[in-house]
Amino acid sequence: MPAARNIAFLASDTALAQEAKATLEARYGAHPPEEADVIVALGGDGFMLSTLHATQDLPAPVYGMNRGTVGFLMNEYGEDGLIARLEDAEEAVINPLKMNAECVDGTTADALAINEVSLLRAGPQAAKLRIFVDGKLRMDELVCDGALVSTPAGSTAYNYSAHGPILPIGADVLAMTAVAAFRPRRWRGALLPKGALVRIEVVEAAKRPVMADADSRSVKEVAAVEIRSEPEIEHRILFDPGHGLEERLLREQFQ
């Protein structure tokens, strides 16, 4: 990336992240995100996602340093040579998913998700879901604990835990994955074109309540959810050379 003269440091609420922020600001200066050449996020993957959402209208890319737990979207923490690391960094550009949820009471809610949009049962009984892709009914009844639609960037997160596929970062596809499917028992999900419009309807929503979640923004008692990629929004993420998102996705498949 170009010269990183002005850096904005953002940190999660943990003591470890806050201490790192104070140390780095003392060494490299502090600038508001609106005036920064690059934004450095200090925390874990959850904080990285919230930073990307909060700064999506700003031109500066985001470079994460791990002061959390997993840190799949983060670089290793280090106080020395930060300017050189930022200027040598590789950039990945990703598009989020847009979720439109229709609730049982008639209200609606919109949200963006960088990793995935998931529907999960919110009661003791399994959810019953009906799946449409581009207006065509593809599955009349999926009985399960839930289902999710994942971006390539999010395919190693909840999607992978639910036995969904890891997608190359440049792939123009989305992964649809069931969570603990009971019927059809052997259904392992689907790969969908990136431009597909997915509609998931909740069958017997009053008896079998379902919640929807977009990167931890939850909507309760949904009746239907529409999900599509949002190409007009681009998130720019920076990684140290040789440790970019594509390399990380490949590495995860051989562990």
PDB file of C-alpha atoms in Angstrom:
ATOM      1  CA  MET A   1       0.000   0.000   0.000  1.00  0.00           C
ATOM      2  CA  PRO A   2       1.140   3.666  -0.285  1.00  0.00           C
ATOM      3  CA  ALA A   3       3.044   5.421   2.499  1.00  0.00           C
ATOM      4  CA  ALA A   4       1.440   4.938   5.881  1.00  0.00           C
ATOM      5  CA  ARG A   5       2.092   8.348   7.397  1.00  0.00           C
ATOM      6  CA  ASN A   6      -1.073   8.708   9.458  1.00  0.00           C
ATOM      7  CA  ILE A   7      -2.223   5.704  11.477  1.00  0.00           C
ATOM      8  CA  ALA A   8      -5.414   5.333  13.477  1.00  0.00           C
ATOM      9  CA  PHE A   9      -5.196   2.744  16.261  1.00  0.00           C
ATOM     10  CA  LEU A  10      -8.444   1.139  17.414  1.00  0.00           C
ATOM     11  CA  ALA A  11      -8.557  -1.433  20.204  1.00  0.00           C
ATOM     12  CA  SER A  12     -11.003  -3.788  21.866  1.00  0.00           C
ATOM     13  CA  ASP A  13     -11.900  -3.280  25.519  1.00  0.00           C
ATOM     14  CA  THR A  14      -9.475  -5.894  26.833  1.00  0.00           C
ATOM     15  CA  ALA A  15      -6.515  -4.753  28.916  1.00  0.00           C
ATOM     16  CA  LEU A  16      -4.081  -6.415  26.491  1.00  0.00           C
ATOM     17  CA  ALA A  17      -5.474  -4.519  23.505  1.00  0.00           C
ATOM     18  CA  GLN A  18      -5.700  -1.215  25.356  1.00  0.00           C
ATOM     19  CA  GLU A  19      -2.090  -1.502  26.534  1.00  0.00           C
ATOM     20  CA  ALA A  20      -0.963  -2.191  22.978  1.00  0.00           C
ATOM     21  CA  LYS A  21      -2.897   0.837  21.711  1.00  0.00           C
ATOM     22  CA  ALA A  22      -1.242   3.145  24.246  1.00  0.00           C
ATOM     23  CA  THR A  23       2.226   1.791  23.409  1.00  0.00           C
ATOM     24  CA  LEU A  24       1.789   2.075  19.641  1.00  0.00           C
ATOM     25  CA  GLU A  25       0.244   5.543  19.771  1.00  0.00           C
ATOM     26  CA  ALA A  26       3.165   6.788  21.866  1.00  0.00           C
ATOM     27  CA  ARG A  27       5.557   5.431  19.270  1.00  0.00           C
ATOM     28  CA  TYR A  28       3.775   6.129  15.979  1.00  0.00           C
ATOM     29  CA  GLY A  29       1.294   8.885  16.798  1.00  0.00           C
ATOM     30  CA  ALA A  30      -2.494   8.896  16.877  1.00  0.00           C
ATOM     31  CA  HIS A  31      -4.894  10.067  14.178  1.00  0.00           C
ATOM     32  CA  PRO A  32      -8.674   9.818  13.880  1.00  0.00           C
ATOM     33  CA  PRO A  33      -9.860   7.129  11.433  1.00  0.00           C
ATOM     34  CA  GLU A  34     -11.302   9.797   9.121  1.00  0.00           C
ATOM     35  CA  GLU A  35      -7.805  11.270   8.578  1.00  0.00           C
ATOM     36  CA  ALA A  36      -5.806   8.043   8.528  1.00  0.00           C
ATOM     37  CA  ASP A  37      -3.914   6.381   5.691  1.00  0.00           C
ATOM     38  CA  VAL A  38      -4.446   3.055   7.446  1.00  0.00           C
ATOM     39  CA  ILE A  39      -6.442   1.812  10.421  1.00  0.00           C
ATOM     40  CA  VAL A  40      -4.793  -0.658  12.782  1.00  0.00           C
ATOM     41  CA  ALA A  41      -7.250  -2.832  14.716  1.00  0.00           C
ATOM     42  CA  LEU A  42      -5.967  -4.395  17.945  1.00  0.00           C
ATOM     43  CA  GLY A  43      -7.989  -7.337  19.261  1.00  0.00           C
ATOM     44  CA  GLY A  44      -9.397 -10.589  17.959  1.00  0.00           C
ATOM     45  CA  ASP A  45     -11.468 -11.575  14.954  1.00  0.00           C
ATOM     46  CA  GLY A  46     -14.676 -10.280  16.523  1.00  0.00           C
ATOM     47  CA  PHE A  47     -13.164  -6.837  16.990  1.00  0.00           C
ATOM     48  CA  MET A  48     -11.774  -6.944  13.453  1.00  0.00           C
ATOM     49  CA  LEU A  49     -15.265  -7.593  12.082  1.00  0.00           C
ATOM     50  CA  SER A  50     -16.756  -4.751  14.105  1.00  0.00           C
ATOM     51  CA  THR A  51     -13.955  -2.424  12.941  1.00  0.00           C
ATOM     52  CA  LEU A  52     -14.564  -3.303   9.296  1.00  0.00           C
ATOM     53  CA  HIS A  53     -18.280  -2.601   9.711  1.00  0.00           C
ATOM     54  CA  ALA A  54     -17.672   0.671  11.549  1.00  0.00           C
ATOM     55  CA  THR A  55     -15.164   2.000   8.990  1.00  0.00           C
ATOM     56  CA  GLN A  56     -16.703   0.677   5.758  1.00  0.00           C
ATOM     57  CA  ASP A  57     -17.404   4.218   4.487  1.00  0.00           C
ATOM     58  CA  LEU A  58     -13.801   5.366   5.021  1.00  0.00           C
ATOM     59  CA  PRO A  59     -11.078   5.063   2.349  1.00  0.00           C
ATOM     60  CA  ALA A  60      -8.386   3.685   4.674  1.00  0.00           C
ATOM     61  CA  PRO A  61      -7.721  -0.081   4.657  1.00  0.00           C
ATOM     62  CA  VAL A  62      -7.655  -2.027   7.930  1.00  0.00           C
ATOM     63  CA  TYR A  63      -4.639  -3.931   9.248  1.00  0.00           C
ATOM     64  CA  GLY A  64      -5.300  -6.146  12.243  1.00  0.00           C
ATOM     65  CA  MET A  65      -2.840  -7.194  14.937  1.00  0.00           C
ATOM     66  CA  ASN A  66      -3.829 -10.043  17.189  1.00  0.00           C
ATOM     67  CA  ARG A  67      -4.495  -9.133  20.794  1.00  0.00           C
ATOM     68  CA  GLY A  68      -7.320 -11.656  21.061  1.00  0.00           C
ATOM     69  CA  THR A  69      -7.719 -15.430  20.780  1.00  0.00           C
ATOM     70  CA  VAL A  70      -8.023 -16.937  17.289  1.00  0.00           C
ATOM     71  CA  GLY A  71      -6.933 -14.059  15.088  1.00  0.00           C
ATOM     72  CA  PHE A  72      -7.597 -15.628  11.685  1.00  0.00           C
ATOM     73  CA  LEU A  73      -8.118 -12.159  10.186  1.00  0.00           C
ATOM     74  CA  MET A  74      -5.234 -10.670  12.152  1.00  0.00           C
ATOM     75  CA  ASN A  75      -1.489 -10.345  11.743  1.00  0.00           C
ATOM     76  CA  GLU A  76       0.984 -11.158  14.488  1.00  0.00           C
ATOM     77  CA  TYR A  77       1.442  -8.426  17.054  1.00  0.00           C
ATOM     78  CA  GLY A  78       4.727  -6.556  16.975  1.00  0.00           C
ATOM     79  CA  GLU A  79       5.778  -3.058  17.955  1.00  0.00           C
ATOM     80  CA  ASP A  80       8.893  -2.734  15.779  1.00  0.00           C
ATOM     81  CA  GLY A  81       8.939  -1.809  12.097  1.00  0.00           C
ATOM     82  CA  LEU A  82       5.207  -1.169  11.835  1.00  0.00           C
ATOM     83  CA  ILE A  83       5.495   1.443   9.071  1.00  0.00           C
ATOM     84  CA  ALA A  84       7.465  -0.947   6.858  1.00  0.00           C
ATOM     85  CA  ARG A  85       5.001  -3.761   7.566  1.00  0.00           C
ATOM     86  CA  LEU A  86       2.065  -1.576   6.569  1.00  0.00           C
ATOM     87  CA  GLU A  87       3.701  -0.366   3.373  1.00  0.00           C
ATOM     88  CA  ASP A  88       4.678  -3.934   2.356  1.00  0.00           C
ATOM     89  CA  ALA A  89       1.307  -5.434   3.222  1.00  0.00           C
ATOM     90  CA  GLU A  90      -0.848  -7.403   0.785  1.00  0.00           C
ATOM     91  CA  GLU A  91      -4.409  -6.242   0.294  1.00  0.00           C
ATOM     92  CA  ALA A  92      -7.519  -8.412   0.092  1.00  0.00           C
ATOM     93  CA  VAL A  93     -10.822  -6.893  -0.993  1.00  0.00           C
ATOM     94  CA  ILE A  94     -14.006  -8.625   0.148  1.00  0.00           C
ATOM     95  CA  ASN A  95     -17.720  -7.924  -0.242  1.00  0.00           C
ATOM     96  CA  PRO A  96     -20.157  -8.500   2.619  1.00  0.00           C
ATOM     97  CA  LEU A  97     -23.523 -10.213   2.548  1.00  0.00           C
ATOM     98  CA  LYS A  98     -26.698  -8.183   2.961  1.00  0.00           C
ATOM     99  CA  MET A  99     -29.432  -9.701   5.115  1.00  0.00           C
ATOM    100  CA  ASN A 100     -33.059  -8.621   5.045  1.00  0.00           C
ATOM    101  CA  ALA A 101     -35.045 -10.341   7.788  1.00  0.00           C
ATOM    102  CA  GLU A 102     -38.831 -10.413   7.905  1.00  0.00           C
ATOM    103  CA  CYS A 103     -40.125 -10.992  11.424  1.00  0.00           C
ATOM    104  CA  VAL A 104     -43.251 -12.790  12.566  1.00  0.00           C
ATOM    105  CA  ASP A 105     -44.716  -9.499  13.844  1.00  0.00           C
ATOM    106  CA  GLY A 106     -44.365  -7.869  10.418  1.00  0.00           C
ATOM    107  CA  THR A 107     -41.288  -5.783  11.151  1.00  0.00           C
ATOM    108  CA  THR A 108     -38.102  -6.003   9.071  1.00  0.00           C
ATOM    109  CA  ALA A 109     -34.419  -5.632   9.837  1.00  0.00           C
ATOM    110  CA  ASP A 110     -31.386  -5.187   7.579  1.00  0.00           C
ATOM    111  CA  ALA A 111     -27.779  -6.026   8.409  1.00  0.00           C
ATOM    112  CA  LEU A 112     -24.442  -6.684   6.710  1.00  0.00           C
ATOM    113  CA  ALA A 113     -22.259  -9.720   7.350  1.00  0.00           C
ATOM    114  CA  ILE A 114     -18.616 -10.124   6.402  1.00  0.00           C
ATOM    115  CA  ASN A 115     -18.461 -13.777   7.516  1.00  0.00           C
ATOM    116  CA  GLU A 116     -21.923 -15.310   7.316  1.00  0.00           C
ATOM    117  CA  VAL A 117     -25.657 -14.977   7.798  1.00  0.00           C
ATOM    118  CA  SER A 118     -27.063 -17.791   9.882  1.00  0.00           C
ATOM    119  CA  LEU A 119     -30.538 -18.935  10.920  1.00  0.00           C
ATOM    120  CA  LEU A 120     -30.671 -20.876  14.168  1.00  0.00           C
ATOM    121  CA  ARG A 121     -33.438 -22.520  16.106  1.00  0.00           C
ATOM    122  CA  ALA A 122     -34.439 -20.460  19.153  1.00  0.00           C
ATOM    123  CA  GLY A 123     -36.468 -23.083  21.008  1.00  0.00           C
ATOM    124  CA  PRO A 124     -36.379 -26.757  21.996  1.00  0.00           C
ATOM    125  CA  GLN A 125     -37.683 -28.037  18.648  1.00  0.00           C
ATOM    126  CA  ALA A 126     -35.734 -28.302  15.412  1.00  0.00           C
ATOM    127  CA  ALA A 127     -36.259 -25.588  12.819  1.00  0.00           C
ATOM    128  CA  LYS A 128     -38.089 -26.280   9.579  1.00  0.00           C
ATOM    129  CA  LEU A 129     -36.774 -24.202   6.693  1.00  0.00           C
ATOM    130  CA  ARG A 130     -37.800 -23.780   3.059  1.00  0.00           C
ATOM    131  CA  ILE A 131     -35.053 -22.651   0.655  1.00  0.00           C
ATOM    132  CA  PHE A 132     -35.390 -20.625  -2.546  1.00  0.00           C
ATOM    133  CA  VAL A 133     -32.533 -19.578  -4.848  1.00  0.00           C
ATOM    134  CA  ASP A 134     -33.265 -16.792  -7.336  1.00  0.00           C
ATOM    135  CA  GLY A 135     -36.979 -17.283  -6.803  1.00  0.00           C
ATOM    136  CA  LYS A 136     -36.964 -21.030  -7.462  1.00  0.00           C
ATOM    137  CA  LEU A 137     -37.835 -23.469  -4.698  1.00  0.00           C
ATOM    138  CA  ARG A 138     -34.807 -25.684  -4.159  1.00  0.00           C
ATOM    139  CA  MET A 139     -35.688 -27.436  -0.902  1.00  0.00           C
ATOM    140  CA  ASP A 140     -39.214 -27.700   0.417  1.00  0.00           C
ATOM    141  CA  GLU A 141     -38.243 -28.755   3.932  1.00  0.00           C
ATOM    142  CA  LEU A 142     -34.917 -28.741   5.758  1.00  0.00           C
ATOM    143  CA  VAL A 143     -35.261 -29.947   9.347  1.00  0.00           C
ATOM    144  CA  CYS A 144     -32.205 -28.815  11.274  1.00  0.00           C
ATOM    145  CA  ASP A 145     -30.731 -26.751  14.073  1.00  0.00           C
ATOM    146  CA  GLY A 146     -30.066 -24.052  11.480  1.00  0.00           C
ATOM    147  CA  ALA A 147     -28.535 -23.075   8.174  1.00  0.00           C
ATOM    148  CA  LEU A 148     -26.056 -20.451   7.063  1.00  0.00           C
ATOM    149  CA  VAL A 149     -24.758 -18.683   3.974  1.00  0.00           C
ATOM    150  CA  SER A 150     -21.042 -17.873   4.087  1.00  0.00           C
ATOM    151  CA  THR A 151     -18.653 -15.681   2.105  1.00  0.00           C
ATOM    152  CA  PRO A 152     -15.230 -17.055   1.114  1.00  0.00           C
ATOM    153  CA  ALA A 153     -13.663 -14.872   3.830  1.00  0.00           C
ATOM    154  CA  GLY A 154     -15.977 -16.375   6.428  1.00  0.00           C
ATOM    155  CA  SER A 155     -15.793 -19.958   5.200  1.00  0.00           C
ATOM    156  CA  THR A 156     -13.241 -20.960   7.862  1.00  0.00           C
ATOM    157  CA  ALA A 157     -15.414 -19.630  10.697  1.00  0.00           C
ATOM    158  CA  TYR A 158     -18.858 -20.982  11.678  1.00  0.00           C
ATOM    159  CA  ASN A 159     -19.279 -22.492   8.198  1.00  0.00           C
ATOM    160  CA  TYR A 160     -16.227 -24.708   8.666  1.00  0.00           C
ATOM    161  CA  SER A 161     -17.321 -25.710  12.172  1.00  0.00           C
ATOM    162  CA  ALA A 162     -20.610 -26.867  10.632  1.00  0.00           C
ATOM    163  CA  HIS A 163     -18.605 -29.020   8.139  1.00  0.00           C
ATOM    164  CA  GLY A 164     -19.034 -26.575   5.250  1.00  0.00           C
ATOM    165  CA  PRO A 165     -16.358 -26.146   2.551  1.00  0.00           C
ATOM    166  CA  ILE A 166     -13.455 -23.719   2.682  1.00  0.00           C
ATOM    167  CA  LEU A 167     -13.718 -21.377  -0.313  1.00  0.00           C
ATOM    168  CA  PRO A 168     -10.809 -19.679  -2.124  1.00  0.00           C
ATOM    169  CA  ILE A 169     -10.884 -15.949  -1.407  1.00  0.00           C
ATOM    170  CA  GLY A 170     -11.269 -15.094  -5.102  1.00  0.00           C
ATOM    171  CA  ALA A 171     -14.093 -17.551  -5.712  1.00  0.00           C
ATOM    172  CA  ASP A 172     -17.339 -16.061  -7.015  1.00  0.00           C
ATOM    173  CA  VAL A 173     -19.389 -18.474  -4.939  1.00  0.00           C
ATOM    174  CA  LEU A 174     -21.125 -18.601  -1.563  1.00  0.00           C
ATOM    175  CA  ALA A 175     -21.432 -21.633   0.671  1.00  0.00           C
ATOM    176  CA  MET A 176     -24.815 -22.720   2.040  1.00  0.00           C
ATOM    177  CA  THR A 177     -24.381 -25.135   4.930  1.00  0.00           C
ATOM    178  CA  ALA A 178     -26.823 -26.891   7.244  1.00  0.00           C
ATOM    179  CA  VAL A 179     -26.292 -26.970  10.997  1.00  0.00           C
ATOM    180  CA  ALA A 180     -27.054 -30.453  12.378  1.00  0.00           C
ATOM    181  CA  ALA A 181     -29.415 -31.427   9.558  1.00  0.00           C
ATOM    182  CA  PHE A 182     -31.952 -34.119  10.511  1.00  0.00           C
ATOM    183  CA  ARG A 183     -33.826 -34.281   7.204  1.00  0.00           C
ATOM    184  CA  PRO A 184     -32.574 -34.660   4.503  1.00  0.00           C
ATOM    185  CA  ARG A 185     -30.039 -36.393   6.734  1.00  0.00           C
ATOM    186  CA  ARG A 186     -27.313 -36.644   4.126  1.00  0.00           C
ATOM    187  CA  TRP A 187     -27.626 -33.120   2.736  1.00  0.00           C
ATOM    188  CA  ARG A 188     -24.212 -31.467   2.905  1.00  0.00           C
ATOM    189  CA  GLY A 189     -25.142 -28.022   1.642  1.00  0.00           C
ATOM    190  CA  ALA A 190     -24.607 -26.259  -1.681  1.00  0.00           C
ATOM    191  CA  LEU A 191     -22.287 -23.902  -3.521  1.00  0.00           C
ATOM    192  CA  LEU A 192     -24.152 -20.916  -4.958  1.00  0.00           C
ATOM    193  CA  PRO A 193     -23.157 -18.208  -7.453  1.00  0.00           C
ATOM    194  CA  LYS A 194     -21.993 -15.059  -5.698  1.00  0.00           C
ATOM    195  CA  GLY A 195     -24.820 -13.075  -7.302  1.00  0.00           C
ATOM    196  CA  ALA A 196     -27.572 -15.445  -6.173  1.00  0.00           C
ATOM    197  CA  LEU A 197     -30.514 -14.239  -4.112  1.00  0.00           C
ATOM    198  CA  VAL A 198     -31.197 -16.732  -1.325  1.00  0.00           C
ATOM    199  CA  ARG A 199     -34.534 -16.733   0.480  1.00  0.00           C
ATOM    200  CA  ILE A 200     -35.044 -18.942   3.509  1.00  0.00           C
ATOM    201  CA  GLU A 201     -38.559 -19.196   4.906  1.00  0.00           C
ATOM    202  CA  VAL A 202     -39.342 -20.514   8.380  1.00  0.00           C
ATOM    203  CA  VAL A 203     -42.068 -23.157   8.428  1.00  0.00           C
ATOM    204  CA  GLU A 204     -44.236 -23.183  11.569  1.00  0.00           C
ATOM    205  CA  ALA A 205     -42.455 -20.088  12.864  1.00  0.00           C
ATOM    206  CA  ALA A 206     -44.688 -19.738  15.936  1.00  0.00           C
ATOM    207  CA  LYS A 207     -44.165 -23.352  17.010  1.00  0.00           C
ATOM    208  CA  ARG A 208     -40.521 -23.559  15.956  1.00  0.00           C
ATOM    209  CA  PRO A 209     -38.999 -20.081  16.553  1.00  0.00           C
ATOM    210  CA  VAL A 210     -35.881 -19.129  14.621  1.00  0.00           C
ATOM    211  CA  MET A 211     -33.418 -16.279  15.033  1.00  0.00           C
ATOM    212  CA  ALA A 212     -31.192 -14.792  12.339  1.00  0.00           C
ATOM    213  CA  ASP A 213     -27.643 -13.597  12.917  1.00  0.00           C
ATOM    214  CA  ALA A 214     -25.397 -11.443  10.714  1.00  0.00           C
ATOM    215  CA  ASP A 215     -21.888 -11.179  12.189  1.00  0.00           C
ATOM    216  CA  SER A 216     -23.358 -11.261  15.713  1.00  0.00           C
ATOM    217  CA  ARG A 217     -26.203  -8.862  15.012  1.00  0.00           C
ATOM    218  CA  SER A 218     -29.224 -10.944  15.973  1.00  0.00           C
ATOM    219  CA  VAL A 219     -32.868 -10.690  14.946  1.00  0.00           C
ATOM    220  CA  LYS A 220     -35.406 -12.768  16.867  1.00  0.00           C
ATOM    221  CA  GLU A 221     -38.524 -14.565  15.652  1.00  0.00           C
ATOM    222  CA  VAL A 222     -37.895 -14.327  11.918  1.00  0.00           C
ATOM    223  CA  ALA A 223     -40.405 -15.563   9.369  1.00  0.00           C
ATOM    224  CA  ALA A 224     -38.100 -15.300   6.349  1.00  0.00           C
ATOM    225  CA  VAL A 225     -34.632 -14.032   5.490  1.00  0.00           C
ATOM    226  CA  GLU A 226     -33.243 -12.886   2.145  1.00  0.00           C
ATOM    227  CA  ILE A 227     -29.479 -12.967   1.630  1.00  0.00           C
ATOM    228  CA  ARG A 228     -27.375 -11.653  -1.219  1.00  0.00           C
ATOM    229  CA  SER A 229     -23.828 -10.409  -1.780  1.00  0.00           C
ATOM    230  CA  GLU A 230     -23.411  -6.627  -1.636  1.00  0.00           C
ATOM    231  CA  PRO A 231     -20.879  -5.752  -4.385  1.00  0.00           C
ATOM    232  CA  GLU A 232     -21.125  -1.991  -3.822  1.00  0.00           C
ATOM    233  CA  ILE A 233     -19.431  -2.322  -0.426  1.00  0.00           C
ATOM    234  CA  GLU A 234     -15.757  -3.263  -0.405  1.00  0.00           C
ATOM    235  CA  HIS A 235     -13.733  -4.042   2.713  1.00  0.00           C
ATOM    236  CA  ARG A 236      -9.961  -3.642   2.259  1.00  0.00           C
ATOM    237  CA  ILE A 237      -7.931  -5.829   4.627  1.00  0.00           C
ATOM    238  CA  LEU A 238      -4.134  -5.798   4.865  1.00  0.00           C
ATOM    239  CA  PHE A 239      -1.910  -8.805   5.624  1.00  0.00           C
ATOM    240  CA  ASP A 240       1.823  -9.296   6.013  1.00  0.00           C
ATOM    241  CA  PRO A 241       3.469 -10.638   2.823  1.00  0.00           C
ATOM    242  CA  GLY A 242       3.087 -14.395   2.502  1.00  0.00           C
ATOM    243  CA  HIS A 243       0.375 -14.476   5.145  1.00  0.00           C
ATOM    244  CA  GLY A 244      -2.552 -13.136   3.132  1.00  0.00           C
ATOM    245  CA  LEU A 245      -6.104 -14.387   3.265  1.00  0.00           C
ATOM    246  CA  GLU A 246      -5.666 -16.764   0.314  1.00  0.00           C
ATOM    247  CA  GLU A 247      -2.622 -18.375   1.918  1.00  0.00           C
ATOM    248  CA  ARG A 248      -4.460 -18.733   5.215  1.00  0.00           C
ATOM    249  CA  LEU A 249      -7.438 -20.386   3.533  1.00  0.00           C
ATOM    250  CA  LEU A 250      -5.141 -22.863   1.769  1.00  0.00           C
ATOM    251  CA  ARG A 251      -3.212 -23.595   4.949  1.00  0.00           C
ATOM    252  CA  GLU A 252      -6.379 -24.379   6.882  1.00  0.00           C
ATOM    253  CA  GLN A 253      -7.203 -27.162   4.405  1.00  0.00           C
ATOM    254  CA  PHE A 254      -3.973 -29.050   5.056  1.00  0.00           C
ATOM    255  CA  GLN A 255      -4.022 -29.088   8.841  1.00  0.00           C
TER     256      GLN A 255
END
